Amino acid sequence: MILKTLRVQNFRTHSDFILEIGEKSTLISGANGSGKTSLLEAIYFTLQGTSFRSSDKEILRNDGSSWFRIDLKDSKDSLRTVTFDNSLTSSKKQFLIDGNKKARLSANLRVPVVL
């Protein structure tokens, strides 16, 4: 899988951020705490269904938000979308994978990943 575009909304430090990934190499640089590792975590989370930094989905959300969304598009224009919603109107946490409701995210994903 060759990644092309990553969009994160309300994920960690990012309220809405789009990363266009180059064909050869992409360099991500920035100050400490600016969200560089969060972008890698978003990719990993979308492909594996779990975080490599935390098991608590609550802290993956941007402060003040009840949801987060990650869109990952590959070079074949295949799109994978993961949405987590823990809104005040819902009594259950809910994941959507490409629009389909799932109770547990990690059981529905597992793509081999090398970062």
PDB file of C-alpha atoms in Angstrom:
ATOM      1  CA  MET A   1       0.000   0.000   0.000  1.00  0.00           C
ATOM      2  CA  ILE A   2       1.386   3.390  -1.019  1.00  0.00           C
ATOM      3  CA  LEU A   3      -0.219   6.227   0.905  1.00  0.00           C
ATOM      4  CA  LYS A   4      -1.291   9.359  -0.940  1.00  0.00           C
ATOM      5  CA  THR A   5      -3.372  11.548   1.395  1.00  0.00           C
ATOM      6  CA  LEU A   6      -4.050  11.667   5.125  1.00  0.00           C
ATOM      7  CA  ARG A   7      -6.761  13.846   6.648  1.00  0.00           C
ATOM      8  CA  VAL A   8      -7.275  14.035  10.398  1.00  0.00           C
ATOM      9  CA  GLN A   9     -10.108  15.857  12.133  1.00  0.00           C
ATOM     10  CA  ASN A  10     -10.247  16.384  15.913  1.00  0.00           C
ATOM     11  CA  PHE A  11      -7.408  13.901  16.360  1.00  0.00           C
ATOM     12  CA  ARG A  12      -4.903  14.700  19.116  1.00  0.00           C
ATOM     13  CA  THR A  13      -3.492  18.187  18.378  1.00  0.00           C
ATOM     14  CA  HIS A  14      -5.103  18.491  14.936  1.00  0.00           C
ATOM     15  CA  SER A  15      -8.539  20.055  14.484  1.00  0.00           C
ATOM     16  CA  ASP A  16      -8.486  19.616  10.686  1.00  0.00           C
ATOM     17  CA  PHE A  17      -5.276  18.814   8.820  1.00  0.00           C
ATOM     18  CA  ILE A  18      -4.558  17.365   5.377  1.00  0.00           C
ATOM     19  CA  LEU A  19      -1.182  15.828   4.535  1.00  0.00           C
ATOM     20  CA  GLU A  20      -0.378  15.172   0.886  1.00  0.00           C
ATOM     21  CA  ILE A  21       2.203  12.383   0.797  1.00  0.00           C
ATOM     22  CA  GLY A  22       4.796  12.533  -1.980  1.00  0.00           C
ATOM     23  CA  GLU A  23       5.589   9.673  -4.327  1.00  0.00           C
ATOM     24  CA  LYS A  24       9.163   9.275  -3.110  1.00  0.00           C
ATOM     25  CA  SER A  25       9.691  10.766   0.349  1.00  0.00           C
ATOM     26  CA  THR A  26       7.775  12.984   2.720  1.00  0.00           C
ATOM     27  CA  LEU A  27       9.527  14.900   5.490  1.00  0.00           C
ATOM     28  CA  ILE A  28       7.479  15.976   8.489  1.00  0.00           C
ATOM     29  CA  SER A  29       9.144  18.576  10.691  1.00  0.00           C
ATOM     30  CA  GLY A  30       7.954  20.947  13.388  1.00  0.00           C
ATOM     31  CA  ALA A  31       8.332  22.073  16.965  1.00  0.00           C
ATOM     32  CA  ASN A  32       7.865  19.740  19.913  1.00  0.00           C
ATOM     33  CA  GLY A  33       4.175  19.126  20.550  1.00  0.00           C
ATOM     34  CA  SER A  34       3.078  20.252  17.082  1.00  0.00           C
ATOM     35  CA  GLY A  35       1.611  16.854  16.125  1.00  0.00           C
ATOM     36  CA  LYS A  36       4.262  15.100  14.010  1.00  0.00           C
ATOM     37  CA  THR A  37       3.945  11.786  15.842  1.00  0.00           C
ATOM     38  CA  SER A  38       0.163  12.173  15.891  1.00  0.00           C
ATOM     39  CA  LEU A  39       0.153  11.964  12.086  1.00  0.00           C
ATOM     40  CA  LEU A  40       2.046   8.658  12.201  1.00  0.00           C
ATOM     41  CA  GLU A  41      -0.272   7.469  14.956  1.00  0.00           C
ATOM     42  CA  ALA A  42      -3.315   8.325  12.810  1.00  0.00           C
ATOM     43  CA  ILE A  43      -1.963   6.196   9.954  1.00  0.00           C
ATOM     44  CA  TYR A  44      -1.178   3.318  12.310  1.00  0.00           C
ATOM     45  CA  PHE A  45      -4.561   3.612  14.040  1.00  0.00           C
ATOM     46  CA  THR A  46      -6.449   3.551  10.732  1.00  0.00           C
ATOM     47  CA  LEU A  47      -4.623   0.437   9.546  1.00  0.00           C
ATOM     48  CA  GLN A  48      -4.326  -1.469  12.849  1.00  0.00           C
ATOM     49  CA  GLY A  49      -7.297  -0.309  14.914  1.00  0.00           C
ATOM     50  CA  THR A  50      -5.159   0.531  17.913  1.00  0.00           C
ATOM     51  CA  SER A  51      -2.790   3.256  19.010  1.00  0.00           C
ATOM     52  CA  PHE A  52       0.898   2.657  19.595  1.00  0.00           C
ATOM     53  CA  ARG A  53       0.876   5.346  22.337  1.00  0.00           C
ATOM     54  CA  SER A  54      -2.357   4.790  24.262  1.00  0.00           C
ATOM     55  CA  SER A  55      -5.108   2.227  24.673  1.00  0.00           C
ATOM     56  CA  ASP A  56      -7.645   4.904  25.663  1.00  0.00           C
ATOM     57  CA  LYS A  57      -9.567   6.158  22.621  1.00  0.00           C
ATOM     58  CA  GLU A  58     -10.747   9.169  24.633  1.00  0.00           C
ATOM     59  CA  ILE A  59      -7.331  10.830  24.616  1.00  0.00           C
ATOM     60  CA  LEU A  60      -7.016  10.474  20.860  1.00  0.00           C
ATOM     61  CA  ARG A  61      -9.688  13.147  20.458  1.00  0.00           C
ATOM     62  CA  ASN A  62      -8.845  16.830  20.228  1.00  0.00           C
ATOM     63  CA  ASP A  63      -9.762  18.623  23.473  1.00  0.00           C
ATOM     64  CA  GLY A  64     -13.415  19.619  23.590  1.00  0.00           C
ATOM     65  CA  SER A  65     -14.565  17.261  20.839  1.00  0.00           C
ATOM     66  CA  SER A  66     -16.698  14.138  21.202  1.00  0.00           C
ATOM     67  CA  TRP A  67     -15.459  12.601  17.949  1.00  0.00           C
ATOM     68  CA  PHE A  68     -12.485  12.200  15.652  1.00  0.00           C
ATOM     69  CA  ARG A  69     -12.149  11.128  12.042  1.00  0.00           C
ATOM     70  CA  ILE A  70      -9.230   9.847   9.982  1.00  0.00           C
ATOM     71  CA  ASP A  71      -9.322   9.519   6.181  1.00  0.00           C
ATOM     72  CA  LEU A  72      -6.512   7.621   4.480  1.00  0.00           C
ATOM     73  CA  LYS A  73      -6.279   7.428   0.693  1.00  0.00           C
ATOM     74  CA  ASP A  74      -3.790   5.243  -1.162  1.00  0.00           C
ATOM     75  CA  SER A  75      -2.245   5.537  -4.627  1.00  0.00           C
ATOM     76  CA  LYS A  76      -5.127   3.533  -6.132  1.00  0.00           C
ATOM     77  CA  ASP A  77      -7.563   6.136  -4.715  1.00  0.00           C
ATOM     78  CA  SER A  78      -8.955   3.602  -2.244  1.00  0.00           C
ATOM     79  CA  LEU A  79     -10.251   5.479   0.783  1.00  0.00           C
ATOM     80  CA  ARG A  80     -10.407   4.134   4.330  1.00  0.00           C
ATOM     81  CA  THR A  81     -12.261   6.241   6.880  1.00  0.00           C
ATOM     82  CA  VAL A  82     -12.338   5.625  10.626  1.00  0.00           C
ATOM     83  CA  THR A  83     -14.672   7.708  12.794  1.00  0.00           C
ATOM     84  CA  PHE A  84     -14.939   7.520  16.578  1.00  0.00           C
ATOM     85  CA  ASP A  85     -17.986   9.130  18.198  1.00  0.00           C
ATOM     86  CA  ASN A  86     -18.576   9.424  21.922  1.00  0.00           C
ATOM     87  CA  SER A  87     -21.146  12.201  21.791  1.00  0.00           C
ATOM     88  CA  LEU A  88     -23.191  13.169  24.801  1.00  0.00           C
ATOM     89  CA  THR A  89     -26.362  11.979  23.058  1.00  0.00           C
ATOM     90  CA  SER A  90     -25.047   8.437  22.726  1.00  0.00           C
ATOM     91  CA  SER A  91     -24.639   6.026  25.632  1.00  0.00           C
ATOM     92  CA  LYS A  92     -22.200   3.855  23.683  1.00  0.00           C
ATOM     93  CA  LYS A  93     -18.916   4.587  22.007  1.00  0.00           C
ATOM     94  CA  GLN A  94     -19.160   3.945  18.308  1.00  0.00           C
ATOM     95  CA  PHE A  95     -16.681   3.381  15.506  1.00  0.00           C
ATOM     96  CA  LEU A  96     -17.477   3.670  11.839  1.00  0.00           C
ATOM     97  CA  ILE A  97     -15.172   1.973   9.363  1.00  0.00           C
ATOM     98  CA  ASP A  98     -15.916   3.155   5.846  1.00  0.00           C
ATOM     99  CA  GLY A  99     -19.450   4.018   7.002  1.00  0.00           C
ATOM    100  CA  ASN A 100     -20.207   0.671   8.692  1.00  0.00           C
ATOM    101  CA  LYS A 101     -20.866   0.607  12.450  1.00  0.00           C
ATOM    102  CA  LYS A 102     -18.469  -1.476  14.524  1.00  0.00           C
ATOM    103  CA  ALA A 103     -18.448  -2.033  18.274  1.00  0.00           C
ATOM    104  CA  ARG A 104     -14.743  -2.900  18.406  1.00  0.00           C
ATOM    105  CA  LEU A 105     -12.331  -1.351  15.993  1.00  0.00           C
ATOM    106  CA  SER A 106      -9.253  -3.537  16.391  1.00  0.00           C
ATOM    107  CA  ALA A 107     -11.119  -6.771  15.604  1.00  0.00           C
ATOM    108  CA  ASN A 108     -12.162  -5.388  12.212  1.00  0.00           C
ATOM    109  CA  LEU A 109      -8.780  -4.190  10.994  1.00  0.00           C
ATOM    110  CA  ARG A 110      -5.272  -5.600  10.783  1.00  0.00           C
ATOM    111  CA  VAL A 111      -3.168  -4.548   7.871  1.00  0.00           C
ATOM    112  CA  PRO A 112       0.578  -5.279   8.098  1.00  0.00           C
ATOM    113  CA  VAL A 113       2.326  -1.966   8.761  1.00  0.00           C
ATOM    114  CA  VAL A 114       5.963  -0.914   8.796  1.00  0.00           C
ATOM    115  CA  LEU A 115       6.588   2.655   9.968  1.00  0.00           C
TER     116      LEU A 115
END
